[in-house]
Amino acid sequence: MSRRRTLALPPWLPVDAYILALIGTVVLAALLPARGTAAEVASGASTGAVALLFFLYGARLSTAEALDGLKHWRLHLTVLACTFLIFPLLGLASGGLVPYVLTPELQAGFLFLCLVPSTIQSSIAFTSIARGNVPAAICAGSFSSLAGILLTPLLAALLLGSTGGGFSADSLLKIVLQLLVPFLAGQFLRRWVGGFLARRKKVLGLVDRGSILLVVYTAFSEGMVAGIWHQVTPARLGGLLAAEAVLLAVMLALTWYGARRLGFGREDRIAIQFAGSKKSLAAGLPMASVLFGAHASLAVLPLMLFHQMQLMVCAVIAKRRSRDPEPESVRNREDAGSGPVSDPAVTVTS
């Protein structure tokens, strides 16, 4: 029987339709930014959208399944160390690029992207394409998302200091009310609403993406009204892209060769590379809107660019890994009658 792929990736470097929607939203905010009463309405709607997003994250994330994966604790600790230790250290090192390559505001956004959790969907998708350890990728992404609810704001408070609006008691209260409380509410209600949500994945996917587009529009509108976009010259943008390319290359190399030095097998190394080298746009954008306020537009620009870069590069790597000689563990599973590991029906936009 032929192997049916449900994950639609372009033949080579993909430009996801959702990325085009994000770009269109930025253009709309540049041409028609929300002002006055419209800005207040957009801000209120954005706040509600962030709370809804984190409620849905909590309601759909199976804590029990994540805890079942603790038996592979070395792999998960490795991914968490990459996400919340090595990435932040590299983000701090980017301070040396100011003011020659990055402005202080862009460097703050660069550091922030280093603090957000890893992806879940795209880590699973690319791990599956490359014939890696898919269950490990699922658990690693889940652990990272859970840890990011607390670690990302705390690391931002510690490392960003007063940059981009500061981290006061008021911002801490906003984080608790807009992020943590909805997430915990979703976890609490999951036993009652989890099945309902699972049956409506397509609709909820549209809700997720629409909410993030609203957050992007609000953030970039505020930036346009405040007149901060004169700081992003073509030279600065080129410098930011170069810095992010180096960051991604370093993390891809560290996760692959470092995992080998730690004694992990091929399938585990694939899961570590894809889960440990990426950052979640879906989680990072709402967090930035809470943490940075009116300065969120510059703060999320590095994350948006890095997100598309990681998808393009990882798509190429996953397809090259898929052409490697078939691992013995996969052959043994197929010989036992379990069949090949199928690609999950997910998108790669997280």
mmCIF file of C-alpha atoms in Angstrom:
data_model
loop_
_atom_site.group_PDB
_atom_site.id
_atom_site.type_symbol
_atom_site.label_atom_id
_atom_site.label_comp_id
_atom_site.label_asym_id
_atom_site.label_seq_id
_atom_site.Cartn_x
_atom_site.Cartn_y
_atom_site.Cartn_z
ATOM 1 C CA MET A 1 0.000 0.000 0.000
ATOM 2 C CA SER A 2 1.379 3.409 -0.923
ATOM 3 C CA ARG A 3 2.222 5.761 1.880
ATOM 4 C CA ARG A 4 -0.232 8.650 1.983
ATOM 5 C CA ARG A 5 1.111 11.968 3.203
ATOM 6 C CA THR A 6 -1.342 14.303 4.907
ATOM 7 C CA LEU A 7 1.173 17.058 5.533
ATOM 8 C CA ALA A 8 1.324 19.257 2.466
ATOM 9 C CA LEU A 9 4.737 20.863 2.125
ATOM 10 C CA PRO A 10 5.951 22.535 -1.063
ATOM 11 C CA PRO A 11 8.785 20.788 -2.927
ATOM 12 C CA TRP A 12 11.402 23.098 -1.453
ATOM 13 C CA LEU A 13 11.564 26.285 0.601
ATOM 14 C CA PRO A 14 7.935 26.802 1.678
ATOM 15 C CA VAL A 15 6.188 30.136 1.986
ATOM 16 C CA ASP A 16 3.256 29.166 4.151
ATOM 17 C CA ALA A 17 -0.127 30.759 3.401
ATOM 18 C CA TYR A 18 -0.345 31.817 7.023
ATOM 19 C CA ILE A 19 2.933 33.699 6.721
ATOM 20 C CA LEU A 20 1.441 35.560 3.770
ATOM 21 C CA ALA A 21 -1.557 36.392 5.962
ATOM 22 C CA LEU A 22 0.787 37.725 8.652
ATOM 23 C CA ILE A 23 2.607 39.877 6.105
ATOM 24 C CA GLY A 24 -0.726 41.148 4.809
ATOM 25 C CA THR A 25 -1.774 42.040 8.353
ATOM 26 C CA VAL A 26 1.429 44.026 8.865
ATOM 27 C CA VAL A 27 0.826 45.864 5.578
ATOM 28 C CA LEU A 28 -2.768 46.609 6.629
ATOM 29 C CA ALA A 29 -1.556 47.993 9.960
ATOM 30 C CA ALA A 30 0.959 50.174 8.111
ATOM 31 C CA LEU A 31 -1.658 51.562 5.718
ATOM 32 C CA LEU A 32 -4.655 51.686 8.051
ATOM 33 C CA PRO A 33 -3.482 51.654 11.672
ATOM 34 C CA ALA A 34 -6.142 51.667 14.365
ATOM 35 C CA ARG A 35 -6.434 55.076 16.019
ATOM 36 C CA GLY A 36 -8.533 56.614 18.766
ATOM 37 C CA THR A 37 -11.656 54.608 19.592
ATOM 38 C CA ALA A 38 -10.771 51.975 17.000
ATOM 39 C CA ALA A 39 -7.428 51.458 18.741
ATOM 40 C CA GLU A 40 -9.160 50.979 22.095
ATOM 41 C CA VAL A 41 -11.552 48.447 20.587
ATOM 42 C CA ALA A 42 -8.686 46.594 18.872
ATOM 43 C CA SER A 43 -6.676 46.569 22.098
ATOM 44 C CA GLY A 44 -9.597 45.154 24.082
ATOM 45 C CA ALA A 45 -10.284 42.528 21.434
ATOM 46 C CA SER A 46 -6.592 41.613 21.358
ATOM 47 C CA THR A 47 -6.570 41.154 25.137
ATOM 48 C CA GLY A 48 -9.577 38.856 24.888
ATOM 49 C CA ALA A 49 -7.991 36.948 22.010
ATOM 50 C CA VAL A 50 -4.832 36.314 24.041
ATOM 51 C CA ALA A 51 -6.874 34.969 26.952
ATOM 52 C CA LEU A 52 -8.858 32.736 24.569
ATOM 53 C CA LEU A 53 -5.670 31.409 22.975
ATOM 54 C CA PHE A 54 -4.198 30.336 26.292
ATOM 55 C CA PHE A 55 -7.496 28.829 27.438
ATOM 56 C CA LEU A 56 -7.510 26.709 24.285
ATOM 57 C CA TYR A 57 -3.852 25.781 24.805
ATOM 58 C CA GLY A 58 -4.691 24.535 28.284
ATOM 59 C CA ALA A 59 -7.852 22.709 27.195
ATOM 60 C CA ARG A 60 -6.092 20.852 24.370
ATOM 61 C CA LEU A 61 -2.805 19.992 26.087
ATOM 62 C CA SER A 62 -2.954 16.556 27.679
ATOM 63 C CA THR A 63 -0.915 16.745 30.875
ATOM 64 C CA ALA A 64 -1.355 12.996 31.392
ATOM 65 C CA GLU A 65 0.216 12.208 28.001
ATOM 66 C CA ALA A 66 3.065 14.587 28.726
ATOM 67 C CA LEU A 67 3.705 12.934 32.098
ATOM 68 C CA ASP A 68 3.728 9.513 30.413
ATOM 69 C CA GLY A 69 6.751 10.679 28.464
ATOM 70 C CA LEU A 70 8.849 11.248 31.576
ATOM 71 C CA LYS A 71 10.472 7.854 31.073
ATOM 72 C CA HIS A 72 12.544 9.538 28.325
ATOM 73 C CA TRP A 73 13.633 12.241 30.730
ATOM 74 C CA ARG A 74 17.170 12.686 29.335
ATOM 75 C CA LEU A 75 15.811 13.671 25.936
ATOM 76 C CA HIS A 76 13.282 16.101 27.401
ATOM 77 C CA LEU A 77 15.847 17.723 29.690
ATOM 78 C CA THR A 78 18.118 18.168 26.669
ATOM 79 C CA VAL A 79 15.360 19.925 24.703
ATOM 80 C CA LEU A 80 14.434 22.120 27.682
ATOM 81 C CA ALA A 81 18.099 23.043 28.188
ATOM 82 C CA CYS A 82 18.366 24.049 24.520
ATOM 83 C CA THR A 83 15.144 26.086 24.683
ATOM 84 C CA PHE A 84 15.505 27.859 28.014
ATOM 85 C CA LEU A 85 19.270 27.859 28.648
ATOM 86 C CA ILE A 86 21.361 27.788 25.464
ATOM 87 C CA PHE A 87 18.986 29.952 23.420
ATOM 88 C CA PRO A 88 18.824 32.673 26.128
ATOM 89 C CA LEU A 89 22.623 32.645 26.480
ATOM 90 C CA LEU A 90 22.975 33.211 22.734
ATOM 91 C CA GLY A 91 20.336 35.937 22.986
ATOM 92 C CA LEU A 92 22.375 37.673 25.677
ATOM 93 C CA ALA A 93 25.482 37.387 23.498
ATOM 94 C CA SER A 94 23.616 39.329 20.790
ATOM 95 C CA GLY A 95 24.016 42.405 22.980
ATOM 96 C CA GLY A 96 27.459 42.698 21.413
ATOM 97 C CA LEU A 97 25.764 43.509 18.092
ATOM 98 C CA VAL A 98 24.421 46.808 19.483
ATOM 99 C CA PRO A 99 24.695 49.431 18.036
ATOM 100 C CA TYR A 100 26.697 48.203 15.036
ATOM 101 C CA VAL A 101 24.233 45.606 13.680
ATOM 102 C CA LEU A 102 21.074 45.857 15.797
ATOM 103 C CA THR A 103 19.329 48.722 17.535
ATOM 104 C CA PRO A 104 18.610 48.232 21.261
ATOM 105 C CA GLU A 105 14.923 47.672 20.447
ATOM 106 C CA LEU A 106 15.639 45.015 17.815
ATOM 107 C CA GLN A 107 18.129 43.337 20.127
ATOM 108 C CA ALA A 108 15.439 43.189 22.839
ATOM 109 C CA GLY A 109 13.157 41.471 20.329
ATOM 110 C CA PHE A 110 15.994 39.134 19.323
ATOM 111 C CA LEU A 111 16.540 38.242 22.980
ATOM 112 C CA PHE A 112 12.799 37.751 23.488
ATOM 113 C CA LEU A 113 12.570 35.224 20.637
ATOM 114 C CA CYS A 114 15.286 33.252 22.443
ATOM 115 C CA LEU A 115 13.046 33.035 25.522
ATOM 116 C CA VAL A 116 9.813 31.664 24.040
ATOM 117 C CA PRO A 117 9.000 27.917 24.123
ATOM 118 C CA SER A 118 9.501 25.451 21.313
ATOM 119 C CA THR A 119 6.840 24.494 18.799
ATOM 120 C CA ILE A 120 4.656 21.415 19.040
ATOM 121 C CA GLN A 121 3.073 20.945 15.613
ATOM 122 C CA SER A 122 6.041 21.675 13.385
ATOM 123 C CA SER A 123 8.414 19.703 15.632
ATOM 124 C CA ILE A 124 6.152 16.675 15.258
ATOM 125 C CA ALA A 125 5.702 17.162 11.530
ATOM 126 C CA PHE A 126 9.393 17.508 10.668
ATOM 127 C CA THR A 127 10.386 14.693 13.045
ATOM 128 C CA SER A 128 7.887 12.411 11.306
ATOM 129 C CA ILE A 129 9.104 13.329 7.815
ATOM 130 C CA ALA A 130 12.702 12.614 8.864
ATOM 131 C CA ARG A 131 11.639 9.276 10.446
ATOM 132 C CA GLY A 132 12.578 10.331 13.947
ATOM 133 C CA ASN A 133 11.097 9.628 17.378
ATOM 134 C CA VAL A 134 7.634 11.185 16.962
ATOM 135 C CA PRO A 135 6.288 10.335 20.472
ATOM 136 C CA ALA A 136 9.372 12.002 21.963
ATOM 137 C CA ALA A 137 8.791 15.102 19.820
ATOM 138 C CA ILE A 138 5.180 15.270 21.018
ATOM 139 C CA CYS A 139 6.199 15.080 24.670
ATOM 140 C CA ALA A 140 9.144 17.462 24.254
ATOM 141 C CA GLY A 141 6.924 20.086 22.633
ATOM 142 C CA SER A 142 4.301 19.646 25.339
ATOM 143 C CA PHE A 143 6.855 20.020 28.130
ATOM 144 C CA SER A 144 8.288 23.114 26.487
ATOM 145 C CA SER A 145 4.845 24.713 26.158
ATOM 146 C CA LEU A 146 4.012 23.984 29.791
ATOM 147 C CA ALA A 147 7.360 25.315 31.007
ATOM 148 C CA GLY A 148 7.109 28.393 28.782
ATOM 149 C CA ILE A 149 3.940 29.598 30.506
ATOM 150 C CA LEU A 150 6.075 30.346 33.559
ATOM 151 C CA LEU A 151 9.676 30.454 32.335
ATOM 152 C CA THR A 152 9.262 32.884 29.426
ATOM 153 C CA PRO A 153 7.795 35.734 31.560
ATOM 154 C CA LEU A 154 10.275 35.058 34.359
ATOM 155 C CA LEU A 155 13.256 35.017 31.997
ATOM 156 C CA ALA A 156 11.955 38.180 30.341
ATOM 157 C CA ALA A 157 11.773 39.866 33.738
ATOM 158 C CA LEU A 158 15.313 38.746 34.572
ATOM 159 C CA LEU A 159 17.055 39.362 31.236
ATOM 160 C CA LEU A 160 15.119 42.186 29.591
ATOM 161 C CA GLY A 161 14.877 44.365 32.691
ATOM 162 C CA SER A 162 13.359 47.737 31.888
ATOM 163 C CA THR A 163 13.638 47.280 28.100
ATOM 164 C CA GLY A 164 10.449 47.830 26.130
ATOM 165 C CA GLY A 165 8.097 48.977 28.819
ATOM 166 C CA GLY A 166 9.560 47.288 31.849
ATOM 167 C CA PHE A 167 8.422 44.447 34.062
ATOM 168 C CA SER A 168 6.381 45.898 36.900
ATOM 169 C CA ALA A 169 3.797 44.523 39.310
ATOM 170 C CA ASP A 170 1.172 45.620 36.811
ATOM 171 C CA SER A 171 2.773 43.608 33.985
ATOM 172 C CA LEU A 172 3.075 40.605 36.307
ATOM 173 C CA LEU A 173 -0.650 40.876 37.088
ATOM 174 C CA LYS A 174 -1.421 41.042 33.354
ATOM 175 C CA ILE A 175 0.612 37.883 32.756
ATOM 176 C CA VAL A 176 -1.246 36.044 35.494
ATOM 177 C CA LEU A 177 -4.691 37.213 34.348
ATOM 178 C CA GLN A 178 -4.196 36.977 30.563
ATOM 179 C CA LEU A 179 -1.931 33.942 30.301
ATOM 180 C CA LEU A 180 -1.758 31.775 33.397
ATOM 181 C CA VAL A 181 -5.374 31.945 34.638
ATOM 182 C CA PRO A 182 -6.921 31.090 31.216
ATOM 183 C CA PHE A 183 -4.380 28.297 30.721
ATOM 184 C CA LEU A 184 -5.144 26.761 34.129
ATOM 185 C CA ALA A 185 -8.871 27.156 33.487
ATOM 186 C CA GLY A 186 -8.457 25.259 30.234
ATOM 187 C CA GLN A 187 -6.559 22.486 32.008
ATOM 188 C CA PHE A 188 -9.243 22.282 34.704
ATOM 189 C CA LEU A 189 -12.103 22.120 32.183
ATOM 190 C CA ARG A 190 -10.299 19.801 29.766
ATOM 191 C CA ARG A 191 -12.092 16.677 30.984
ATOM 192 C CA TRP A 192 -15.407 18.242 29.954
ATOM 193 C CA VAL A 193 -14.484 20.259 26.867
ATOM 194 C CA GLY A 194 -11.489 18.320 25.540
ATOM 195 C CA GLY A 195 -13.562 15.963 23.397
ATOM 196 C CA PHE A 196 -15.629 18.818 21.990
ATOM 197 C CA LEU A 197 -12.482 20.712 21.023
ATOM 198 C CA ALA A 198 -10.839 17.614 19.539
ATOM 199 C CA ARG A 199 -13.779 17.190 17.158
ATOM 200 C CA ARG A 200 -13.463 20.774 15.930
ATOM 201 C CA LYS A 201 -9.771 21.076 15.155
ATOM 202 C CA LYS A 202 -10.257 22.886 11.842
ATOM 203 C CA VAL A 203 -12.544 25.533 13.344
ATOM 204 C CA LEU A 204 -10.240 26.024 16.316
ATOM 205 C CA GLY A 205 -7.278 26.301 13.975
ATOM 206 C CA LEU A 206 -8.996 29.250 12.323
ATOM 207 C CA VAL A 207 -9.712 30.743 15.762
ATOM 208 C CA ASP A 208 -6.043 30.362 16.734
ATOM 209 C CA ARG A 209 -4.776 31.982 13.562
ATOM 210 C CA GLY A 210 -7.398 34.732 13.554
ATOM 211 C CA SER A 211 -6.560 35.610 17.155
ATOM 212 C CA ILE A 212 -2.858 35.851 16.381
ATOM 213 C CA LEU A 213 -3.544 38.016 13.334
ATOM 214 C CA LEU A 214 -5.549 40.356 15.573
ATOM 215 C CA VAL A 215 -2.657 40.533 18.048
ATOM 216 C CA VAL A 216 -0.246 41.324 15.190
ATOM 217 C CA TYR A 217 -2.522 44.037 13.777
ATOM 218 C CA THR A 218 -2.927 45.688 17.186
ATOM 219 C CA ALA A 219 0.799 45.593 17.943
ATOM 220 C CA PHE A 220 1.881 46.954 14.567
ATOM 221 C CA SER A 221 -0.843 49.611 14.614
ATOM 222 C CA GLU A 222 0.488 50.883 17.932
ATOM 223 C CA GLY A 223 3.966 50.934 16.462
ATOM 224 C CA MET A 224 2.837 52.936 13.454
ATOM 225 C CA VAL A 225 0.960 55.474 15.577
ATOM 226 C CA ALA A 226 3.980 55.828 17.881
ATOM 227 C CA GLY A 227 6.253 56.361 14.852
ATOM 228 C CA ILE A 228 8.825 53.757 15.842
ATOM 229 C CA TRP A 229 9.274 52.186 12.397
ATOM 230 C CA HIS A 230 11.810 54.774 11.287
ATOM 231 C CA GLN A 231 14.267 52.763 13.425
ATOM 232 C CA VAL A 232 14.097 49.753 11.072
ATOM 233 C CA THR A 233 16.233 50.708 8.080
ATOM 234 C CA PRO A 234 17.021 48.186 5.313
ATOM 235 C CA ALA A 235 20.534 47.836 6.733
ATOM 236 C CA ARG A 236 19.178 47.049 10.209
ATOM 237 C CA LEU A 237 16.732 44.555 8.755
ATOM 238 C CA GLY A 238 19.535 42.848 6.846
ATOM 239 C CA GLY A 239 21.626 42.719 10.001
ATOM 240 C CA LEU A 240 18.726 41.167 11.908
ATOM 241 C CA LEU A 241 18.244 38.476 9.258
ATOM 242 C CA ALA A 242 21.967 37.678 9.280
ATOM 243 C CA ALA A 243 22.018 37.410 13.077
ATOM 244 C CA GLU A 244 19.007 35.100 13.024
ATOM 245 C CA ALA A 245 20.556 32.909 10.331
ATOM 246 C CA VAL A 246 23.638 32.478 12.524
ATOM 247 C CA LEU A 247 21.445 31.745 15.569
ATOM 248 C CA LEU A 248 19.498 29.047 13.727
ATOM 249 C CA ALA A 249 22.635 27.477 12.256
ATOM 250 C CA VAL A 250 24.300 27.320 15.676
ATOM 251 C CA MET A 251 21.264 25.716 17.322
ATOM 252 C CA LEU A 252 20.775 23.177 14.517
ATOM 253 C CA ALA A 253 24.424 22.157 14.809
ATOM 254 C CA LEU A 254 24.413 22.045 18.616
ATOM 255 C CA THR A 255 21.251 19.969 18.836
ATOM 256 C CA TRP A 256 22.428 17.454 16.230
ATOM 257 C CA TYR A 257 26.078 16.980 17.140
ATOM 258 C CA GLY A 258 25.572 17.655 20.845
ATOM 259 C CA ALA A 259 22.883 14.947 21.015
ATOM 260 C CA ARG A 260 25.300 12.521 19.372
ATOM 261 C CA ARG A 261 27.968 13.312 21.978
ATOM 262 C CA LEU A 262 25.376 12.648 24.676
ATOM 263 C CA GLY A 263 24.804 9.156 23.291
ATOM 264 C CA PHE A 264 21.385 9.550 21.690
ATOM 265 C CA GLY A 265 20.442 7.391 18.715
ATOM 266 C CA ARG A 266 19.431 8.697 15.301
ATOM 267 C CA GLU A 267 15.667 8.867 15.938
ATOM 268 C CA ASP A 268 16.130 10.675 19.257
ATOM 269 C CA ARG A 269 18.657 13.075 17.720
ATOM 270 C CA ILE A 270 16.116 14.033 15.055
ATOM 271 C CA ALA A 271 13.499 14.786 17.715
ATOM 272 C CA ILE A 272 16.027 16.812 19.720
ATOM 273 C CA GLN A 273 17.136 18.784 16.673
ATOM 274 C CA PHE A 274 13.657 19.778 15.549
ATOM 275 C CA ALA A 275 12.188 20.369 19.020
ATOM 276 C CA GLY A 276 15.281 22.067 20.421
ATOM 277 C CA SER A 277 16.089 24.460 17.580
ATOM 278 C CA LYS A 278 12.717 26.130 16.959
ATOM 279 C CA LYS A 279 10.569 28.802 18.576
ATOM 280 C CA SER A 280 6.794 29.064 18.696
ATOM 281 C CA LEU A 281 5.180 32.002 16.936
ATOM 282 C CA ALA A 282 1.765 31.026 18.309
ATOM 283 C CA ALA A 283 2.958 31.234 21.918
ATOM 284 C CA GLY A 284 5.425 34.087 21.489
ATOM 285 C CA LEU A 285 3.163 36.689 19.853
ATOM 286 C CA PRO A 286 0.524 36.763 22.611
ATOM 287 C CA MET A 287 3.215 36.818 25.292
ATOM 288 C CA ALA A 288 4.951 39.748 23.596
ATOM 289 C CA SER A 289 1.722 41.742 23.476
ATOM 290 C CA VAL A 290 1.442 41.394 27.255
ATOM 291 C CA LEU A 291 5.110 41.899 28.101
ATOM 292 C CA PHE A 292 5.963 44.780 25.738
ATOM 293 C CA GLY A 293 2.708 46.680 25.362
ATOM 294 C CA ALA A 294 3.103 49.579 22.890
ATOM 295 C CA HIS A 295 6.607 48.344 21.981
ATOM 296 C CA ALA A 296 5.364 44.880 20.940
ATOM 297 C CA SER A 297 5.636 45.548 17.208
ATOM 298 C CA LEU A 298 9.444 45.744 17.216
ATOM 299 C CA ALA A 299 9.619 42.955 19.774
ATOM 300 C CA VAL A 300 7.741 40.461 17.595
ATOM 301 C CA LEU A 301 9.465 41.320 14.311
ATOM 302 C CA PRO A 302 12.528 39.113 15.035
ATOM 303 C CA LEU A 303 10.260 36.239 16.072
ATOM 304 C CA MET A 304 8.141 36.494 12.913
ATOM 305 C CA LEU A 305 11.232 36.467 10.688
ATOM 306 C CA PHE A 306 12.871 33.626 12.613
ATOM 307 C CA HIS A 307 9.680 31.583 12.406
ATOM 308 C CA GLN A 308 9.616 31.596 8.614
ATOM 309 C CA MET A 309 13.368 30.987 8.426
ATOM 310 C CA GLN A 310 13.163 27.942 10.688
ATOM 311 C CA LEU A 311 10.316 26.452 8.637
ATOM 312 C CA MET A 312 12.213 26.805 5.376
ATOM 313 C CA VAL A 313 15.498 25.417 6.690
ATOM 314 C CA CYS A 314 13.939 22.582 8.706
ATOM 315 C CA ALA A 315 11.793 21.531 5.734
ATOM 316 C CA VAL A 316 14.965 21.024 3.700
ATOM 317 C CA ILE A 317 16.742 19.184 6.540
ATOM 318 C CA ALA A 318 13.753 16.907 7.228
ATOM 319 C CA LYS A 319 13.499 15.867 3.603
ATOM 320 C CA ARG A 320 17.233 15.170 3.427
ATOM 321 C CA ARG A 321 17.022 13.087 6.631
ATOM 322 C CA SER A 322 14.102 11.139 5.117
ATOM 323 C CA ARG A 323 16.468 9.888 2.397
ATOM 324 C CA ASP A 324 18.922 8.448 4.940
ATOM 325 C CA PRO A 325 19.186 4.639 5.117
ATOM 326 C CA GLU A 326 16.189 3.301 7.020
ATOM 327 C CA PRO A 327 16.966 2.898 10.739
ATOM 328 C CA GLU A 328 17.023 -0.663 12.069
ATOM 329 C CA SER A 329 14.367 0.168 14.671
ATOM 330 C CA VAL A 330 11.937 1.202 11.923
ATOM 331 C CA ARG A 331 12.642 -1.955 9.911
ATOM 332 C CA ASN A 332 12.021 -4.058 13.007
ATOM 333 C CA ARG A 333 8.660 -2.361 13.627
ATOM 334 C CA GLU A 334 7.602 -2.913 10.019
ATOM 335 C CA ASP A 335 8.761 -6.547 10.095
ATOM 336 C CA ALA A 336 6.646 -7.027 13.223
ATOM 337 C CA GLY A 337 3.605 -5.860 11.281
ATOM 338 C CA SER A 338 3.145 -2.392 12.741
ATOM 339 C CA GLY A 339 3.846 -0.691 9.395
ATOM 340 C CA PRO A 340 5.701 2.533 8.741
ATOM 341 C CA VAL A 341 5.304 5.599 10.875
ATOM 342 C CA SER A 342 2.830 7.876 9.129
ATOM 343 C CA ASP A 343 3.090 11.607 8.907
ATOM 344 C CA PRO A 344 0.718 13.407 11.277
ATOM 345 C CA ALA A 345 -2.051 15.534 9.822
ATOM 346 C CA VAL A 346 -0.780 18.803 11.176
ATOM 347 C CA THR A 347 0.281 22.146 9.860
ATOM 348 C CA VAL A 348 3.681 23.700 10.402
ATOM 349 C CA THR A 349 2.744 27.189 11.488
ATOM 350 C CA SER A 350 3.154 27.043 15.261
#
